[in-house]
Amino acid sequence: MLTSHHYLLSANLNGDIGVAMFRKILLFIMCTGLLSCDQESAVKALDEKPAVVQLARVQAVPHQNKYSFPATVSAVKTIELSFEVSGRLNQLDLVQGKKIKKGYLLASIDRAPFERRVDEQQVRLDIAKKDLGRIKTMFDKGMASQSMYDNAETQMELAKIDLNNALQDLSYTQLRAPFDAQVSERLVDNNSYVQSGKSIARLQDLSRIYFTFNVPERILSANANNELVSATATLLSRNSPSFDVEYVEHRTQPEPITQTYQVVFAMEPVDKQVFTPGARAKVEVTLENSQPLSGLVLPLSALVGDKNKGFFVWRYQQQQKSVEKVTVTVLKIIGKRVIVDSELTESDHIVRAGVNQLVEGQQVTPYKAP
């Protein structure tokens, strides 16, 4: 027969056991609740609508490097024409945009004052010759001194120099094209009085067509020892064909602000093809990669991670329409591309944009341009 003491002891034991069990159950519920929240988040990420991603194909390191640069059409050279003497223009044939041949008479100034000076110097030379002849005869007969003879000879030589100067000034009254050119700009009008050295026009040498563009320092340095394979230029106009161009020169001092180097390629003129200096063009250059690295080329934007934790990319699995993480080792970064060592193959596609928002196994849809 149980006493009241036994009932109280039994109640206390049952109460202690109940509390302990309640705590365990509560702890279990809390743990399973937390786990279910994590699992639910992961499942939710997988069950959400597939993310749209941009893909890029994995490529092997090329043996040739190809670049495209915006360029400007320019003349071989542009010069400013001016007279060596002063005078009034009485003939001017400077039509802007006109193409002219070498030796073409572009302008002339009044020749009359210069012709009179030539005649004057010719008379002085004739007089100096006669004086020299007369004094030489007297010198041979001992009737003139050596100094008189030397002075007469000097006067004749000076007269020759003055005549040559006058003839040269007369030739300077006509301005002719120094090469096949195009009149870029006329700076004076006919009947104007021009001073010697004052520019009257600008001429452009179009014997060759120049394409000028700027190359970033990193590209120039990376290809310093690479051989040029080919280069083409295309005008930025509708249905413009491409033309083969060849290297001419490049500056070795960079632009202080942009840190780029000016490079010039050129081509011979083409019949019925108009190349206007200042026109926009595109130059595509192919260079032989003298020291190609072994590895794969990926877009730099596809990398996830850092130097301390390592890098990986998201490989697209076509059958599962999902992504998986693939570890890569970075070998070299060139501009917006990176060369890596990895288990990837050239048939793989990787995600190239929005890589930080993806998780392992996430469903994705490749972006297709409209």
Short mmCIF file of C-alpha atoms in Angstrom, two decimals:
data_model
loop_
_atom_site.label_atom_id
_atom_site.label_comp_id
_atom_site.label_asym_id
_atom_site.label_seq_id
_atom_site.Cartn_x
_atom_site.Cartn_y
_atom_site.Cartn_z
CA MET A 1 0.00 0.00 0.00
CA LEU A 2 1.44 3.27 -1.05
CA THR A 3 1.60 6.12 1.34
CA SER A 4 1.18 9.76 0.56
CA HIS A 5 4.94 10.07 0.65
CA HIS A 6 5.23 7.58 -2.21
CA TYR A 7 2.72 9.58 -4.32
CA LEU A 8 4.62 12.79 -3.73
CA LEU A 9 7.93 11.15 -4.68
CA SER A 10 6.36 9.65 -7.80
CA ALA A 11 4.87 13.04 -8.77
CA ASN A 12 8.21 14.77 -8.29
CA LEU A 13 10.03 12.16 -10.38
CA ASN A 14 7.42 12.35 -13.12
CA GLY A 15 7.59 16.12 -13.03
CA ASP A 16 11.36 16.11 -13.37
CA ILE A 17 11.20 13.62 -16.20
CA GLY A 18 8.49 15.68 -17.93
CA VAL A 19 10.50 18.87 -17.75
CA ALA A 20 13.60 17.14 -19.08
CA MET A 21 11.65 15.57 -21.89
CA PHE A 22 9.98 18.90 -22.66
CA ARG A 23 13.39 20.61 -22.89
CA LYS A 24 14.70 17.93 -25.20
CA ILE A 25 11.66 18.11 -27.42
CA LEU A 26 11.86 21.89 -27.52
CA LEU A 27 15.55 21.77 -28.39
CA PHE A 28 14.87 19.22 -31.12
CA ILE A 29 12.11 21.36 -32.56
CA MET A 30 14.38 24.41 -32.55
CA CYS A 31 17.23 22.57 -34.23
CA THR A 32 15.04 20.99 -36.86
CA GLY A 33 13.45 24.37 -37.40
CA LEU A 34 16.83 26.01 -38.05
CA LEU A 35 17.93 23.22 -40.31
CA SER A 36 14.70 23.34 -42.21
CA CYS A 37 15.16 27.10 -42.67
CA ASP A 38 18.64 26.59 -44.20
CA GLN A 39 17.41 23.75 -46.36
CA GLU A 40 14.37 25.77 -47.29
CA SER A 41 16.58 28.68 -48.38
CA ALA A 42 18.74 26.40 -50.46
CA VAL A 43 15.72 24.66 -51.96
CA LYS A 44 14.10 28.00 -52.58
CA ALA A 45 17.19 29.17 -54.47
CA LEU A 46 17.05 26.05 -56.59
CA ASP A 47 13.28 26.14 -57.09
CA GLU A 48 13.22 29.80 -58.13
CA LYS A 49 12.86 30.78 -61.77
CA PRO A 50 16.14 29.96 -63.61
CA ALA A 51 18.52 32.90 -63.74
CA VAL A 52 19.37 34.27 -67.18
CA VAL A 53 23.15 34.23 -67.68
CA GLN A 54 25.59 35.25 -70.38
CA LEU A 55 27.87 32.44 -71.47
CA ALA A 56 31.29 32.44 -73.07
CA ARG A 57 33.07 29.56 -74.75
CA VAL A 58 36.38 28.41 -73.35
CA GLN A 59 39.20 28.91 -75.88
CA ALA A 60 42.77 27.73 -76.18
CA VAL A 61 45.54 30.33 -76.06
CA PRO A 62 45.79 31.59 -79.68
CA HIS A 63 49.05 31.61 -81.62
CA GLN A 64 47.99 34.94 -83.08
CA ASN A 65 46.78 38.07 -81.36
CA LYS A 66 44.12 40.12 -83.13
CA TYR A 67 43.28 43.72 -82.27
CA SER A 68 40.94 46.34 -83.65
CA PHE A 69 41.56 50.08 -83.27
CA PRO A 70 39.54 53.17 -84.23
CA ALA A 71 41.67 55.18 -86.66
CA THR A 72 41.68 58.48 -88.51
CA VAL A 73 42.59 58.98 -92.17
CA SER A 74 45.44 61.46 -92.55
CA ALA A 75 47.79 62.80 -95.22
CA VAL A 76 51.45 61.85 -95.46
CA LYS A 77 52.22 65.44 -94.57
CA THR A 78 50.55 68.82 -94.50
CA ILE A 79 52.62 71.90 -95.36
CA GLU A 80 51.97 75.62 -95.40
CA LEU A 81 52.98 77.50 -98.56
CA SER A 82 54.50 80.97 -98.44
CA PHE A 83 56.51 83.29 -100.71
CA GLU A 84 60.18 84.00 -100.08
CA VAL A 85 59.67 87.60 -101.24
CA SER A 86 57.03 90.25 -100.59
CA GLY A 87 54.68 91.60 -103.25
CA ARG A 88 51.14 91.89 -104.54
CA LEU A 89 49.33 88.76 -105.74
CA ASN A 90 48.30 89.00 -109.36
CA GLN A 91 47.54 85.34 -110.00
CA LEU A 92 45.98 82.79 -107.64
CA ASP A 93 44.72 79.29 -108.41
CA LEU A 94 44.00 77.80 -104.99
CA VAL A 95 40.66 76.01 -105.03
CA GLN A 96 40.08 74.25 -101.72
CA GLY A 97 39.76 70.49 -102.19
CA LYS A 98 41.35 70.61 -105.65
CA LYS A 99 43.93 67.94 -106.48
CA ILE A 100 47.03 69.23 -108.24
CA LYS A 101 50.17 67.78 -109.79
CA LYS A 102 53.74 68.50 -108.79
CA GLY A 103 54.99 71.73 -110.41
CA TYR A 104 51.50 73.21 -110.90
CA LEU A 105 51.52 77.04 -110.70
CA LEU A 106 49.48 77.95 -107.64
CA ALA A 107 50.15 81.67 -107.23
CA SER A 108 52.41 84.47 -108.38
CA ILE A 109 53.13 88.04 -107.35
CA ASP A 110 53.88 91.04 -109.58
CA ARG A 111 57.18 90.24 -111.32
CA ALA A 112 57.90 93.72 -112.77
CA PRO A 113 59.92 95.09 -109.82
CA PHE A 114 62.01 91.92 -109.70
CA GLU A 115 62.61 91.92 -113.48
CA ARG A 116 63.86 95.52 -113.26
CA ARG A 117 66.27 94.52 -110.51
CA VAL A 118 67.59 91.69 -112.68
CA ASP A 119 68.18 94.12 -115.55
CA GLU A 120 69.94 96.55 -113.19
CA GLN A 121 72.26 93.89 -111.84
CA GLN A 122 72.99 92.63 -115.35
CA VAL A 123 74.12 96.15 -116.36
CA ARG A 124 76.36 96.41 -113.30
CA LEU A 125 77.91 93.08 -114.10
CA ASP A 126 78.61 94.15 -117.68
CA ILE A 127 80.29 97.35 -116.40
CA ALA A 128 82.35 95.36 -113.88
CA LYS A 129 83.53 93.01 -116.65
CA LYS A 130 84.59 95.93 -118.85
CA ASP A 131 86.45 97.60 -115.94
CA LEU A 132 88.24 94.37 -115.14
CA GLY A 133 89.26 93.93 -118.78
CA ARG A 134 90.58 97.50 -119.01
CA ILE A 135 92.54 97.28 -115.76
CA LYS A 136 93.94 93.88 -116.67
CA THR A 137 95.36 95.36 -119.88
CA MET A 138 96.95 98.19 -117.94
CA PHE A 139 98.23 95.74 -115.31
CA ASP A 140 99.89 93.58 -117.97
CA LYS A 141 101.68 96.70 -119.26
CA GLY A 142 102.73 97.71 -115.76
CA MET A 143 100.47 100.75 -115.77
CA ALA A 144 98.16 99.52 -112.94
CA SER A 145 98.94 98.16 -109.50
CA GLN A 146 98.13 94.73 -108.17
CA SER A 147 95.57 96.23 -105.76
CA MET A 148 93.73 97.95 -108.59
CA TYR A 149 93.51 94.68 -110.49
CA ASP A 150 92.37 92.75 -107.40
CA ASN A 151 89.72 95.36 -106.62
CA ALA A 152 88.30 95.24 -110.16
CA GLU A 153 88.17 91.45 -110.01
CA THR A 154 86.33 91.62 -106.65
CA GLN A 155 83.80 94.10 -108.02
CA MET A 156 83.00 91.75 -110.88
CA GLU A 157 82.48 88.79 -108.52
CA LEU A 158 80.18 90.88 -106.32
CA ALA A 159 78.20 91.93 -109.41
CA LYS A 160 77.76 88.25 -110.31
CA ILE A 161 76.44 87.50 -106.81
CA ASP A 162 73.98 90.42 -106.94
CA LEU A 163 72.70 89.24 -110.32
CA ASN A 164 72.20 85.69 -109.04
CA ASN A 165 70.33 87.03 -106.01
CA ALA A 166 68.09 89.12 -108.27
CA LEU A 167 67.38 86.10 -110.48
CA GLN A 168 66.59 84.01 -107.42
CA ASP A 169 64.19 86.63 -106.08
CA LEU A 170 62.50 86.69 -109.50
CA SER A 171 62.01 82.94 -109.33
CA TYR A 172 60.47 83.32 -105.89
CA THR A 173 57.61 85.33 -107.38
CA GLN A 174 55.98 82.10 -108.53
CA LEU A 175 54.72 79.44 -106.16
CA ARG A 176 54.43 75.92 -107.55
CA ALA A 177 53.23 72.66 -105.97
CA PRO A 178 56.22 70.80 -104.46
CA PHE A 179 54.46 67.43 -104.86
CA ASP A 180 51.20 65.86 -105.98
CA ALA A 181 48.80 67.30 -103.47
CA GLN A 182 45.36 68.47 -102.50
CA VAL A 183 44.61 72.05 -101.53
CA SER A 184 43.46 71.82 -97.94
CA GLU A 185 42.88 75.50 -97.19
CA ARG A 186 43.34 78.90 -98.90
CA LEU A 187 44.45 81.63 -96.52
CA VAL A 188 44.56 84.73 -98.80
CA ASP A 189 42.66 86.20 -101.73
CA ASN A 190 43.94 87.45 -105.08
CA ASN A 191 45.31 91.00 -105.31
CA SER A 192 46.34 90.87 -101.67
CA TYR A 193 49.72 92.19 -100.64
CA VAL A 194 51.65 89.37 -99.00
CA GLN A 195 54.74 89.51 -96.85
CA SER A 196 57.55 87.03 -97.30
CA GLY A 197 57.05 84.04 -95.02
CA LYS A 198 53.30 84.60 -94.59
CA SER A 199 51.28 81.42 -95.23
CA ILE A 200 48.90 81.65 -98.17
CA ALA A 201 47.65 78.04 -98.32
CA ARG A 202 47.93 74.54 -96.86
CA LEU A 203 48.67 71.51 -99.03
CA GLN A 204 48.23 67.85 -98.14
CA ASP A 205 50.41 65.12 -99.58
CA LEU A 206 48.07 62.28 -100.59
CA SER A 207 50.65 60.17 -102.41
CA ARG A 208 49.86 57.59 -99.72
CA ILE A 209 46.91 57.22 -97.38
CA TYR A 210 47.81 57.20 -93.71
CA PHE A 211 45.73 55.61 -90.94
CA THR A 212 46.64 56.96 -87.53
CA PHE A 213 45.50 55.41 -84.24
CA ASN A 214 46.56 55.09 -80.60
CA VAL A 215 47.65 51.85 -78.96
CA PRO A 216 47.54 51.37 -75.15
CA GLU A 217 50.88 50.80 -73.49
CA ARG A 218 49.92 47.31 -72.24
CA ILE A 219 49.15 46.10 -75.78
CA LEU A 220 52.31 47.62 -77.25
CA SER A 221 54.48 46.08 -74.52
CA ALA A 222 52.81 42.66 -74.78
CA ASN A 223 53.50 42.53 -78.53
CA ALA A 224 56.92 44.20 -78.62
CA ASN A 225 58.60 41.12 -80.14
CA ASN A 226 55.64 39.76 -82.09
CA GLU A 227 55.75 39.78 -85.88
CA LEU A 228 53.04 41.51 -87.89
CA VAL A 229 51.00 38.96 -89.84
CA SER A 230 48.44 41.19 -91.53
CA ALA A 231 46.63 44.51 -91.19
CA THR A 232 43.52 45.87 -92.88
CA ALA A 233 41.75 49.22 -92.81
CA THR A 234 38.06 49.89 -93.36
CA LEU A 235 36.34 53.24 -93.64
CA LEU A 236 33.39 53.65 -91.29
CA SER A 237 30.92 54.15 -94.09
CA ARG A 238 28.26 51.93 -95.56
CA ASN A 239 29.51 49.04 -97.71
CA SER A 240 33.12 50.19 -97.48
CA PRO A 241 35.61 47.47 -98.50
CA SER A 242 38.68 46.54 -96.50
CA PHE A 243 42.15 47.45 -97.74
CA ASP A 244 45.51 45.94 -96.91
CA VAL A 245 47.76 48.38 -95.07
CA GLU A 246 51.37 48.24 -93.94
CA TYR A 247 53.22 49.51 -90.90
CA VAL A 248 54.97 52.88 -91.26
CA GLU A 249 56.03 54.07 -87.81
CA HIS A 250 55.07 54.55 -84.19
CA ARG A 251 56.00 57.01 -81.51
CA THR A 252 58.18 55.82 -78.65
CA GLN A 253 56.94 58.48 -76.23
CA PRO A 254 53.38 57.99 -74.89
CA GLU A 255 50.71 60.64 -74.64
CA PRO A 256 51.05 62.00 -71.09
CA ILE A 257 47.34 61.77 -70.26
CA THR A 258 46.12 58.63 -72.05
CA GLN A 259 49.41 56.71 -71.88
CA THR A 260 48.94 55.55 -75.46
CA TYR A 261 51.35 55.44 -78.38
CA GLN A 262 50.51 56.82 -81.82
CA VAL A 263 50.88 54.24 -84.60
CA VAL A 264 50.71 54.85 -88.35
CA PHE A 265 49.81 52.37 -91.10
CA ALA A 266 49.57 53.28 -94.79
CA MET A 267 48.30 52.17 -98.19
CA GLU A 268 48.60 53.29 -101.79
CA PRO A 269 45.73 55.36 -103.23
CA VAL A 270 42.97 53.39 -104.94
CA ASP A 271 41.26 54.59 -108.12
CA LYS A 272 37.72 55.92 -107.61
CA GLN A 273 38.04 55.50 -103.86
CA VAL A 274 37.89 58.77 -101.94
CA PHE A 275 39.94 59.03 -98.75
CA THR A 276 39.30 62.32 -97.03
CA PRO A 277 41.79 63.33 -94.33
CA GLY A 278 39.98 63.32 -91.01
CA ALA A 279 37.58 60.52 -92.00
CA ARG A 280 37.01 57.78 -89.43
CA ALA A 281 38.20 54.24 -90.05
CA LYS A 282 38.93 50.93 -88.32
CA VAL A 283 42.29 49.16 -88.46
CA GLU A 284 42.49 45.45 -87.63
CA VAL A 285 45.94 44.07 -86.84
CA THR A 286 46.99 40.42 -86.54
CA LEU A 287 50.29 39.65 -84.78
CA GLU A 288 52.13 36.38 -84.43
CA ASN A 289 52.34 35.31 -80.78
CA SER A 290 56.01 34.45 -80.48
CA GLN A 291 55.68 32.96 -76.97
CA PRO A 292 52.18 31.52 -76.58
CA LEU A 293 51.32 30.16 -73.14
CA SER A 294 49.78 26.74 -72.60
CA GLY A 295 46.36 27.09 -71.05
CA LEU A 296 42.85 28.35 -71.69
CA VAL A 297 41.55 31.84 -72.33
CA LEU A 298 38.53 33.10 -70.35
CA PRO A 299 36.87 36.48 -69.89
CA LEU A 300 38.28 38.21 -66.82
CA SER A 301 34.71 38.90 -65.66
CA ALA A 302 34.09 35.15 -65.27
CA LEU A 303 36.50 34.81 -62.34
CA VAL A 304 35.18 34.43 -58.79
CA GLY A 305 37.40 34.57 -55.69
CA ASP A 306 40.73 36.15 -54.80
CA LYS A 307 44.44 35.33 -54.49
CA ASN A 308 44.12 34.10 -50.91
CA LYS A 309 41.10 31.81 -51.32
CA GLY A 310 41.75 30.86 -54.92
CA PHE A 311 39.65 31.34 -58.05
CA PHE A 312 36.85 29.41 -59.71
CA VAL A 313 34.35 29.81 -62.53
CA TRP A 314 30.81 28.58 -63.12
CA ARG A 315 30.62 25.90 -65.83
CA TYR A 316 27.30 25.56 -67.60
CA GLN A 317 25.90 22.01 -67.66
CA GLN A 318 23.71 21.82 -70.70
CA GLN A 319 21.81 18.66 -69.83
CA GLN A 320 20.93 19.72 -66.27
CA LYS A 321 20.63 23.42 -67.31
CA SER A 322 22.53 24.35 -64.17
CA VAL A 323 25.96 25.58 -63.11
CA GLU A 324 28.80 23.90 -61.29
CA LYS A 325 31.90 25.31 -59.66
CA VAL A 326 35.25 24.59 -61.38
CA THR A 327 38.55 25.63 -59.78
CA VAL A 328 41.05 27.46 -61.99
CA THR A 329 44.65 28.62 -61.59
CA VAL A 330 45.35 32.06 -63.01
CA LEU A 331 48.49 32.15 -65.16
CA LYS A 332 48.32 35.61 -66.73
CA ILE A 333 45.90 38.51 -67.11
CA ILE A 334 45.90 40.34 -70.43
CA GLY A 335 43.48 43.23 -70.57
CA LYS A 336 39.95 41.86 -70.19
CA ARG A 337 41.07 38.26 -70.70
CA VAL A 338 42.75 35.79 -68.39
CA ILE A 339 44.82 32.69 -69.14
CA VAL A 340 44.16 29.82 -66.72
CA ASP A 341 45.07 26.23 -66.04
CA SER A 342 42.00 24.09 -65.31
CA GLU A 343 40.08 20.90 -65.99
CA LEU A 344 37.93 22.91 -68.41
CA THR A 345 37.99 21.98 -72.07
CA GLU A 346 37.48 23.98 -75.25
CA SER A 347 33.97 22.57 -75.59
CA ASP A 348 32.85 24.03 -72.26
CA HIS A 349 30.84 27.19 -71.73
CA ILE A 350 31.20 29.32 -68.63
CA VAL A 351 29.17 32.16 -67.13
CA ARG A 352 30.78 35.51 -67.93
CA ALA A 353 28.52 37.98 -66.09
CA GLY A 354 26.68 38.08 -62.74
CA VAL A 355 28.87 35.32 -61.37
CA ASN A 356 28.72 36.46 -57.74
CA GLN A 357 24.95 35.84 -57.49
CA LEU A 358 25.08 32.14 -58.42
CA VAL A 359 25.15 29.04 -56.18
CA GLU A 360 26.19 25.47 -56.85
CA GLY A 361 23.62 23.56 -58.90
CA GLN A 362 21.47 26.62 -59.59
CA GLN A 363 19.17 26.39 -62.60
CA VAL A 364 20.06 28.91 -65.30
CA THR A 365 18.96 29.89 -68.80
CA PRO A 366 21.54 31.09 -71.37
CA TYR A 367 20.88 34.63 -72.62
CA LYS A 368 19.93 34.90 -76.26
CA ALA A 369 20.11 38.22 -78.01
CA PRO A 370 16.82 39.29 -79.61
#
